[in-house]
Amino acid sequence: QLVESGGGSVQPGGSLTLSCVASGYTLNRGCMGWFRQGPGKDRERVATIQTGDGSPYYYDSAKGRFTTSRDLAKNTVYLQMSDLEPEDTAMFYCAARTFGCSTSESLYTYWGQGTQVTVS
C-alpha cells in the first residue's frame, strides 16, 4: 500500500514536498515513480527513483525544479517541488514496482490514492 501526502494550495513560485509512505513491503529494491494528472490532461511521468541506490531520473516537466529522494528507514519517498507554476496543478501519484524503473506507467504495480497540488 502507498499513501501520499503533502499536497495543497500554493502561489506561483512556491514550494511543496510530497511524501509517499509504503507499507507491506520495503523500499530497499525496486522503483518508485511519480506521476501527475492535470485537469483535462493525460497522466504524465514526473520522476522516478531506484529505491535501492537512490538514483533519480527526471522527466522534462520536473527537471531543475523537482527533486526526488528516499528514506529507507522511514520507508518513504519524497518529491520536493520548487518554483511551482500554475501548469503544475495536478493530482500527483506515487507508484511502485519491484523491478527497475520503467518509462511505462502500466508496469507500476502499486499506486497511491493521489494528493492534489494546486498552484494559483
CSV table of C-alpha atoms in Angstrom, one decimal:
chain,number,residue,atom,x,y,z
A,1,GLN,CA,0.0,0.0,0.0
A,2,LEU,CA,1.2,3.5,-0.9
A,3,VAL,CA,-0.1,6.6,0.8
A,4,GLU,CA,0.8,10.1,-0.5
A,5,SER,CA,0.6,13.3,1.5
A,6,GLY,CA,1.8,16.8,1.3
A,7,GLY,CA,-0.3,18.3,-1.4
A,8,GLY,CA,-2.0,21.6,-1.0
A,9,SER,CA,-2.5,25.1,-2.5
A,10,VAL,CA,0.4,27.4,-3.1
A,11,GLN,CA,1.1,30.6,-5.0
A,12,PRO,CA,3.2,30.6,-8.1
A,13,GLY,CA,6.9,30.3,-7.2
A,14,GLY,CA,6.1,28.4,-4.0
A,15,SER,CA,7.3,25.0,-2.9
A,16,LEU,CA,5.8,21.8,-1.6
A,17,THR,CA,7.2,18.4,-0.6
A,18,LEU,CA,5.1,15.3,-1.3
A,19,SER,CA,5.6,12.1,0.7
A,20,CYS,CA,4.8,8.6,-0.3
A,21,VAL,CA,4.9,6.0,2.5
A,22,ALA,CA,5.0,2.4,1.6
A,23,SER,CA,3.5,-0.3,3.8
A,24,GLY,CA,3.5,-4.0,3.4
A,25,TYR,CA,6.9,-4.1,1.7
A,26,THR,CA,10.3,-2.5,2.0
A,27,LEU,CA,11.7,0.1,-0.4
A,28,ASN,CA,15.2,-1.3,-0.5
A,29,ARG,CA,14.8,-2.5,-4.0
A,30,GLY,CA,12.6,-1.7,-7.0
A,31,CYS,CA,11.5,1.6,-8.3
A,32,MET,CA,9.1,4.4,-7.2
A,33,GLY,CA,7.7,6.6,-9.8
A,34,TRP,CA,5.9,10.0,-9.5
A,35,PHE,CA,3.2,10.8,-12.0
A,36,ARG,CA,0.6,13.6,-12.2
A,37,GLN,CA,-2.6,14.3,-14.0
A,38,GLY,CA,-3.7,17.8,-14.5
A,39,PRO,CA,-7.3,18.9,-15.3
A,40,GLY,CA,-8.3,17.7,-18.7
A,41,LYS,CA,-4.9,16.2,-19.3
A,42,ASP,CA,-3.5,12.7,-19.6
A,43,ARG,CA,-1.4,11.3,-16.8
A,44,GLU,CA,2.3,12.1,-17.3
A,45,ARG,CA,5.5,11.0,-15.8
A,46,VAL,CA,7.3,13.3,-13.4
A,47,ALA,CA,10.3,11.4,-11.9
A,48,THR,CA,11.5,8.0,-10.8
A,49,ILE,CA,13.9,6.8,-8.2
A,50,GLN,CA,15.6,3.5,-7.9
A,51,THR,CA,14.9,2.9,-4.2
A,52,GLY,CA,17.9,0.6,-3.7
A,53,ASP,CA,20.6,3.1,-4.5
A,54,GLY,CA,18.6,6.3,-4.7
A,55,SER,CA,19.3,7.1,-8.3
A,56,PRO,CA,16.8,9.6,-9.6
A,57,TYR,CA,15.5,10.3,-13.1
A,58,TYR,CA,13.6,13.4,-14.0
A,59,TYR,CA,11.3,13.9,-16.9
A,60,ASP,CA,11.1,17.3,-18.7
A,61,SER,CA,8.3,18.7,-16.5
A,62,ALA,CA,10.4,18.2,-13.4
A,63,LYS,CA,14.0,19.0,-14.5
A,64,GLY,CA,15.6,21.7,-12.5
A,65,ARG,CA,12.6,22.3,-10.2
A,66,PHE,CA,11.8,18.9,-8.6
A,67,THR,CA,13.9,16.5,-6.5
A,68,THR,CA,13.0,13.0,-5.5
A,69,SER,CA,14.7,11.2,-2.7
A,70,ARG,CA,14.0,8.3,-0.3
A,71,ASP,CA,14.5,7.5,3.3
A,72,LEU,CA,14.7,3.7,3.7
A,73,ALA,CA,14.4,3.9,7.5
A,74,LYS,CA,11.0,5.6,7.1
A,75,ASN,CA,10.1,3.5,4.0
A,76,THR,CA,9.2,6.8,2.4
A,77,VAL,CA,9.9,8.5,-0.9
A,78,TYR,CA,9.8,12.3,-1.3
A,79,LEU,CA,9.2,14.7,-4.1
A,80,GLN,CA,10.4,18.2,-3.4
A,81,MET,CA,8.9,20.7,-5.7
A,82,SER,CA,10.0,24.3,-6.0
A,83,ASP,CA,9.3,27.3,-8.3
A,84,LEU,CA,5.8,25.9,-8.8
A,85,GLU,CA,3.8,27.2,-11.7
A,86,PRO,CA,0.0,27.1,-12.4
A,87,GLU,CA,0.8,24.5,-15.0
A,88,ASP,CA,1.9,22.2,-12.2
A,89,THR,CA,-1.7,22.0,-10.9
A,90,ALA,CA,-2.5,18.3,-10.8
A,91,MET,CA,-3.2,15.2,-8.8
A,92,PHE,CA,0.1,13.7,-8.0
A,93,TYR,CA,0.6,9.9,-7.6
A,94,CYS,CA,3.4,7.7,-6.5
A,95,ALA,CA,3.6,4.2,-7.9
A,96,ALA,CA,5.9,1.3,-7.2
A,97,ARG,CA,7.3,-1.7,-9.0
A,98,THR,CA,9.6,-4.3,-7.6
A,99,PHE,CA,11.9,-4.2,-10.6
A,100,GLY,CA,13.9,-1.4,-12.2
A,101,CYS,CA,12.4,1.8,-13.2
A,102,SER,CA,10.4,1.9,-16.4
A,103,THR,CA,9.0,4.6,-18.6
A,104,SER,CA,5.8,2.7,-18.9
A,105,GLU,CA,3.3,3.5,-16.2
A,106,SER,CA,1.4,0.3,-16.9
A,107,LEU,CA,4.4,-1.6,-15.4
A,108,TYR,CA,3.9,0.0,-12.0
A,109,THR,CA,2.0,-2.4,-9.8
A,110,TYR,CA,1.2,-0.4,-6.7
A,111,TRP,CA,-0.4,3.0,-6.8
A,112,GLY,CA,-1.3,5.5,-4.1
A,113,GLN,CA,-4.6,7.4,-4.0
A,114,GLY,CA,-3.0,10.7,-5.1
A,115,THR,CA,-2.5,14.1,-3.5
A,116,GLN,CA,-3.8,17.3,-5.0
A,117,VAL,CA,-1.4,20.1,-5.8
A,118,THR,CA,-3.0,23.5,-6.8
A,119,VAL,CA,-0.9,26.4,-7.9
A,120,SER,CA,-2.7,29.7,-8.3
